[in-house]
mmCIF file of C-alpha atoms in Angstrom:
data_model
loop_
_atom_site.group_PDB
_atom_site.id
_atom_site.type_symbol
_atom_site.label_atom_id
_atom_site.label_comp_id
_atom_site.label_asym_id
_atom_site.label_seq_id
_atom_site.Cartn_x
_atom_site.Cartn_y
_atom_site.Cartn_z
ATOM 1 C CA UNK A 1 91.673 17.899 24.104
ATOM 2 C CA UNK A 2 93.389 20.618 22.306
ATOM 3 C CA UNK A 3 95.527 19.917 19.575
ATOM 4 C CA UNK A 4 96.169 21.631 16.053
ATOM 5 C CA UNK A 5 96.939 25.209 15.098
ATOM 6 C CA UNK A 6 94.842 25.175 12.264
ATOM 7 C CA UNK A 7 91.813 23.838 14.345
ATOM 8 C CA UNK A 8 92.210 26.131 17.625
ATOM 9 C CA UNK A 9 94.946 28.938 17.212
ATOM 10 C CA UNK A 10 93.370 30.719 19.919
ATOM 11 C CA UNK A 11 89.556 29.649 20.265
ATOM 12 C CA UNK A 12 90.668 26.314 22.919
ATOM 13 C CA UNK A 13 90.676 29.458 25.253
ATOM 14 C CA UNK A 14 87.379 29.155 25.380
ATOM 15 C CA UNK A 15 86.528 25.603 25.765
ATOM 16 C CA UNK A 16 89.424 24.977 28.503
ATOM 17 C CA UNK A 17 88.826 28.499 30.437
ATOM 18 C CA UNK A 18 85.010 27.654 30.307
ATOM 19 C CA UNK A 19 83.815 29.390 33.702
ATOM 20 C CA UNK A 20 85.260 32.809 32.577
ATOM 21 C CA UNK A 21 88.817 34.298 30.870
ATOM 22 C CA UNK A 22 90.554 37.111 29.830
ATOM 23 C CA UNK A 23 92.610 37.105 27.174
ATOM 24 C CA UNK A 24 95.047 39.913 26.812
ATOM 25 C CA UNK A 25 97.357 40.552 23.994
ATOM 26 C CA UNK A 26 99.954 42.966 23.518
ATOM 27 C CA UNK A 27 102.044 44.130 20.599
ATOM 28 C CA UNK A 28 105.727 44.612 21.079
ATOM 29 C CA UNK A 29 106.343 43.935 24.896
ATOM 30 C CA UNK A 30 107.725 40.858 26.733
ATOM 31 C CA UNK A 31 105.580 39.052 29.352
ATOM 32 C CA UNK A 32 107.273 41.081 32.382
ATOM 33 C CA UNK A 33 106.746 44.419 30.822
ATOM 34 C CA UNK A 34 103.588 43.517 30.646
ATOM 35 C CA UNK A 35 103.090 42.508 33.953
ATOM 36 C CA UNK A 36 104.713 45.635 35.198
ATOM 37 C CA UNK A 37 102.330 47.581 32.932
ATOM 38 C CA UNK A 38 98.903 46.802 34.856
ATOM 39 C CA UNK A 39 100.590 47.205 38.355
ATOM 40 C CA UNK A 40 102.669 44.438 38.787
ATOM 41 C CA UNK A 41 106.474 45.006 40.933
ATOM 42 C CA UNK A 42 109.276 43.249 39.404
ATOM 43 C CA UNK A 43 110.297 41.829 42.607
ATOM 44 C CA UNK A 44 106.434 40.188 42.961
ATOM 45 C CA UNK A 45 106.682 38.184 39.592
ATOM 46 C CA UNK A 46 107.141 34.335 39.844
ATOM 47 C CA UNK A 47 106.079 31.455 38.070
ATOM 48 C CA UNK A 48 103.068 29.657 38.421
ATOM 49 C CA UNK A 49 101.318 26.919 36.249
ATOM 50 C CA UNK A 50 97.968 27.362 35.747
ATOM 51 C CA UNK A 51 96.848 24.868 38.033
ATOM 52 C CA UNK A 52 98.960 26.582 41.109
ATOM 53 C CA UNK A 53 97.267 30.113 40.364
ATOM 54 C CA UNK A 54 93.865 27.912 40.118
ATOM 55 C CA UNK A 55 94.608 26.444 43.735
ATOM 56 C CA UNK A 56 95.657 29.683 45.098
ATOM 57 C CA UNK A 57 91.957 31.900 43.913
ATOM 58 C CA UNK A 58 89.496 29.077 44.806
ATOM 59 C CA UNK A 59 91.025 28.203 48.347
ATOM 60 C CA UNK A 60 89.383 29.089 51.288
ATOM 61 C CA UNK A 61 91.094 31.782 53.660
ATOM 62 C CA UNK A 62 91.339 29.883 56.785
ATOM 63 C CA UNK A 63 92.800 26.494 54.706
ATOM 64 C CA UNK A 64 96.207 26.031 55.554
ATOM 65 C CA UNK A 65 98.766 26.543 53.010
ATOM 66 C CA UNK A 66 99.882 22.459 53.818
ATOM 67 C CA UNK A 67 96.767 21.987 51.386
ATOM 68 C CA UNK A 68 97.982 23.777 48.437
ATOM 69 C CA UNK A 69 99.100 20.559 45.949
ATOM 70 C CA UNK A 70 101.782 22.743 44.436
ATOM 71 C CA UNK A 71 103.646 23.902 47.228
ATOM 72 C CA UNK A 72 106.174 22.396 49.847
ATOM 73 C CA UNK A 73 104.871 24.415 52.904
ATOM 74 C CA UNK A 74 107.711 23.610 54.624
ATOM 75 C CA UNK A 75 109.819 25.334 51.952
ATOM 76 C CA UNK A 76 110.216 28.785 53.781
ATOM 77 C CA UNK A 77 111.737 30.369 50.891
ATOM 78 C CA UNK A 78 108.843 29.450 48.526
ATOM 79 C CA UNK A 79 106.067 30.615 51.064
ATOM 80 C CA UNK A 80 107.976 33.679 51.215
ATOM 81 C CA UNK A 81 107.951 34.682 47.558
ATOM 82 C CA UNK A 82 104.654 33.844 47.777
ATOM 83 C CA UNK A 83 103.197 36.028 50.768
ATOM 84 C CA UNK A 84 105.744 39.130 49.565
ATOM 85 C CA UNK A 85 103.820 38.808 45.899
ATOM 86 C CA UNK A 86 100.317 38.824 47.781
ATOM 87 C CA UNK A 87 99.454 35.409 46.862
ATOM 88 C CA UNK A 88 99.336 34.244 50.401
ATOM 89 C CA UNK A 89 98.043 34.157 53.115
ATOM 90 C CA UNK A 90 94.741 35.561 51.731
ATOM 91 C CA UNK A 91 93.292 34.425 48.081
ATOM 92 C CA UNK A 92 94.168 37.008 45.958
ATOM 93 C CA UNK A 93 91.355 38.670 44.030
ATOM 94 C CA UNK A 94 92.683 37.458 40.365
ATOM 95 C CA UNK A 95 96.404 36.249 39.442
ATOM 96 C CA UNK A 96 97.334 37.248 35.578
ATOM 97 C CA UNK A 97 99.582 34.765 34.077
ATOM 98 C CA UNK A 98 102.033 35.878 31.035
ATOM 99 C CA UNK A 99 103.414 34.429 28.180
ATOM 100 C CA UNK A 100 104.798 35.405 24.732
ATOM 101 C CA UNK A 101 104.307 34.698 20.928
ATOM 102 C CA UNK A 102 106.290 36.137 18.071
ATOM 103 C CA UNK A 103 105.805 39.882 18.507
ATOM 104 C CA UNK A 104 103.131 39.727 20.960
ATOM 105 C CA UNK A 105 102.889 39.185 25.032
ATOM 106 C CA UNK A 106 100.253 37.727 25.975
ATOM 107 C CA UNK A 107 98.218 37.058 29.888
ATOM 108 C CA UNK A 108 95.266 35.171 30.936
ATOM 109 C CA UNK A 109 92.843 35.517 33.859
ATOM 110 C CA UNK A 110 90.872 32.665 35.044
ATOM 111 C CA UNK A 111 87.773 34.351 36.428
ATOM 112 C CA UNK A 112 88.565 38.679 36.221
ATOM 113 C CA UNK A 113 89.480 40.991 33.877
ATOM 114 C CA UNK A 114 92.042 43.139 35.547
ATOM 115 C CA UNK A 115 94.571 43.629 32.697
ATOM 116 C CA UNK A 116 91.512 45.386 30.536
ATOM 117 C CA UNK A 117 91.696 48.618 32.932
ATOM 118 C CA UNK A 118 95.236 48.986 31.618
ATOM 119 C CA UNK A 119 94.823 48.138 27.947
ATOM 120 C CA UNK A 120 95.881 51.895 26.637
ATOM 121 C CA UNK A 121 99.100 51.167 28.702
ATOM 122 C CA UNK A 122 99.328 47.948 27.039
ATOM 123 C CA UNK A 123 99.283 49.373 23.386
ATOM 124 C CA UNK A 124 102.345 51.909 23.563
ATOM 125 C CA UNK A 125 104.083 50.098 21.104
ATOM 126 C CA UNK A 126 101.436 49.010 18.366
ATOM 127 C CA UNK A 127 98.048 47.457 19.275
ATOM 128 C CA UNK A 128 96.449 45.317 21.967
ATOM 129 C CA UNK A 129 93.538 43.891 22.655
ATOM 130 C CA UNK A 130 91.370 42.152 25.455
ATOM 131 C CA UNK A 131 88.814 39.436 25.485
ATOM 132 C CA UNK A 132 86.671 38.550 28.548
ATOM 133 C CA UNK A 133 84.016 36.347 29.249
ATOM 134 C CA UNK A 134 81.991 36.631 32.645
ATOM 135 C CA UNK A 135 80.423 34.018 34.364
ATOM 136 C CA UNK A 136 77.023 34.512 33.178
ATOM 137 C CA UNK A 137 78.348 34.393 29.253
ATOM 138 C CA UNK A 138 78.688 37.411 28.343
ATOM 139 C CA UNK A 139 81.490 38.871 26.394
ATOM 140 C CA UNK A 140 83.351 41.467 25.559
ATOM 141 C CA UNK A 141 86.507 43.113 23.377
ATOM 142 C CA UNK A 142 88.098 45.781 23.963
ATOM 143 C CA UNK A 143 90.968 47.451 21.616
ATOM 144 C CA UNK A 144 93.341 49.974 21.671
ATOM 145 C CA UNK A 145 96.334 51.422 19.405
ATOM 146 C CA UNK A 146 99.467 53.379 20.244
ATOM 147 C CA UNK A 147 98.237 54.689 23.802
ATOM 148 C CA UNK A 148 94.830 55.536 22.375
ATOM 149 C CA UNK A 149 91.382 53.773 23.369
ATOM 150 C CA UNK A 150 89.634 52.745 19.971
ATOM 151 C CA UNK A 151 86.749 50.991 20.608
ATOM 152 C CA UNK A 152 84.918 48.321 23.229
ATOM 153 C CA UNK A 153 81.730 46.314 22.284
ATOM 154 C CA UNK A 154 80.288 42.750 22.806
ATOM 155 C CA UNK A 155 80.586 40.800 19.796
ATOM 156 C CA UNK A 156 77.109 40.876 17.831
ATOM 157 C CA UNK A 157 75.619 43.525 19.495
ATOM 158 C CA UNK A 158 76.562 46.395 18.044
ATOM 159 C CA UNK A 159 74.587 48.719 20.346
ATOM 160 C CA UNK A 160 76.486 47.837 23.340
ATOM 161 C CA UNK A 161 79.738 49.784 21.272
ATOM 162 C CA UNK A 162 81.826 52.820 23.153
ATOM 163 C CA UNK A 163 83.655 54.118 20.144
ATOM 164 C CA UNK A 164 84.269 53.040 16.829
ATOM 165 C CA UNK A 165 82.538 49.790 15.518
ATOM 166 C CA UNK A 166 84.261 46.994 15.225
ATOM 167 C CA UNK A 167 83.856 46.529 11.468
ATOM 168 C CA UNK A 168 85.284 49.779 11.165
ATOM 169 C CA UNK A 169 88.186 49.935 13.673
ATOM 170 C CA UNK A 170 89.029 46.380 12.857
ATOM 171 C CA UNK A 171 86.705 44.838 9.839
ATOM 172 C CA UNK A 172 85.407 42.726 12.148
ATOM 173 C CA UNK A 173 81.977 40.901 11.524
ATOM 174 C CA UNK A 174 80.950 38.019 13.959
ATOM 175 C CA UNK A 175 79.726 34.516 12.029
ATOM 176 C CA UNK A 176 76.367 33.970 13.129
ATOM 177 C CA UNK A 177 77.481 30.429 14.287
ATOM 178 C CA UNK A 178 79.771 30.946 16.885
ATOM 179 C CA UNK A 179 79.384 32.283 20.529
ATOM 180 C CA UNK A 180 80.862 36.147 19.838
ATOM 181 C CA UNK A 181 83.757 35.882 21.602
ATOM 182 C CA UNK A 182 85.277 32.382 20.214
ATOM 183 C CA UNK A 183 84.449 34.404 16.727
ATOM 184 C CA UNK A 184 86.629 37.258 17.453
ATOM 185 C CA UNK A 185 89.506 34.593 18.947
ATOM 186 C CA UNK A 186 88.966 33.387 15.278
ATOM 187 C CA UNK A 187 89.383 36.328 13.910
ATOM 188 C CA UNK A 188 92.474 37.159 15.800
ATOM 189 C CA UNK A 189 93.860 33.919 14.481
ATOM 190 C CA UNK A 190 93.012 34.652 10.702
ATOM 191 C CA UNK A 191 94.259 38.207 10.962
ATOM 192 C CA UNK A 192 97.100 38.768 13.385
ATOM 193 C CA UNK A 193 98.011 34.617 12.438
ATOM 194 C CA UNK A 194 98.817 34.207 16.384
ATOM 195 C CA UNK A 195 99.037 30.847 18.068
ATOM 196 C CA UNK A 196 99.336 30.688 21.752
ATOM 197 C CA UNK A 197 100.155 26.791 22.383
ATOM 198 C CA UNK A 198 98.026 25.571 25.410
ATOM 199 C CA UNK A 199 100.681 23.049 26.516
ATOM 200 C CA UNK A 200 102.425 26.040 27.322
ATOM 201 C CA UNK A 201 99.922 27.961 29.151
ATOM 202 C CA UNK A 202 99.766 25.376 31.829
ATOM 203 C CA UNK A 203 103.041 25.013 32.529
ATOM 204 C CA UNK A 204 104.864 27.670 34.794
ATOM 205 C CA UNK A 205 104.296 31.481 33.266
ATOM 206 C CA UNK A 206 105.344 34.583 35.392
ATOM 207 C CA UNK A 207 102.682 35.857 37.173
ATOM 208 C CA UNK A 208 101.213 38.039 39.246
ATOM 209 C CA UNK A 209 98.545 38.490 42.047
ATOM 210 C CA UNK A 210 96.535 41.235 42.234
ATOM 211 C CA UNK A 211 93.492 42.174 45.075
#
């Protein structure tokens, strides 16, 4: 189980998202703005814990929404919030959850990586960066300052990099002992010093369904 900033700032991320994740982090806006920054409508945002946006991508499209755990089907007011934000009646393709550490926002994807199409968007005020893992393992970082694009590569494999290399742009040099993206989470930790808390990331964030 998680426990300890020291131990796991950032890295449970990881081990508790273990299919695939994004992690998205943003300097200088609050969770809505950046919600409204990759697409999101204001009106569209409610909260979700992580295991309601879990139920909502893995059901089926003909289940009936009596089968979702989290929700009172009956509650015509909830179900409504709900279809207007496009989480119902269909799965939506991914739902990004956000959050918010000193000076940072921050949003997490449980299988897709929309949020890293919008990552220039996402540093207007300082820097941001993205971290996704894919099903089959394979990672990837992507970083950009003030509006700008700086550079995207897969930790330890430098000749997979579109712009400037990592231990240029950000001194960054994975440890050969650690899967490439828990390394970078480590290094965002030792650098940046952030801390999401995971007790908090599974209780209700706003959120946001995208196709």
């Amino acid at each position: 189980m998680v426990r300890g900033r020291e131990r796991n700032g950032l890295r449970w991320i990881a081990d508790v998202y273990d299919v695939s994740f994004t992690l998205t982090l943003s300097e200088g806006l609050s969770p809505h703005e950046l919600l409204r920054s990759v697409g999101a409508e204001e009106p569209h945002i409610v909260p979700l814990t992580r295991s309601a946006a879990y139920e909502l991508l893995v059901r089926d499209r003909d289940d009936h929404i009596s089968d979702l755990d989290f929700l009172d089907w009956e509650d015509e007011a909830a179900v409504a919030r709900l279809t207007s934000g496009g989480f119902l009646p269909d799965p939506p393709g991914t739902v990004v959850r956000a959050g918010a550490v000193p000076g940072w926002a921050y949003a997490l994807e449980e299988f897709q990586c929309h949020t890293g199409s919008y990552l220039a968007a996402l540093s207007r005020r300082g820097r941001a960066f993205t971290v996704h893992r894919n099903a089959r393992g394979f990672s990837r970082v992507d970083y950009a300052l003030e509006g700008e694009p700086v550079t995207s590569f897969e930790p330890g494999l430098p000749h997979l990099t579109n712009g400037a290399p990592a231990e240029v742009a950000l001194l960054f040099v994975p440890r050969g002992d650690e899967l490439g993206d828990v390394a970078f989470l480590r290094f965002l930790e030792d650098e940046l010093g952030l801390w999401i808390p995971w007790e908090e990331t599974e209780a209700e964030l706003p959120a946001a369904a995208f196709s």
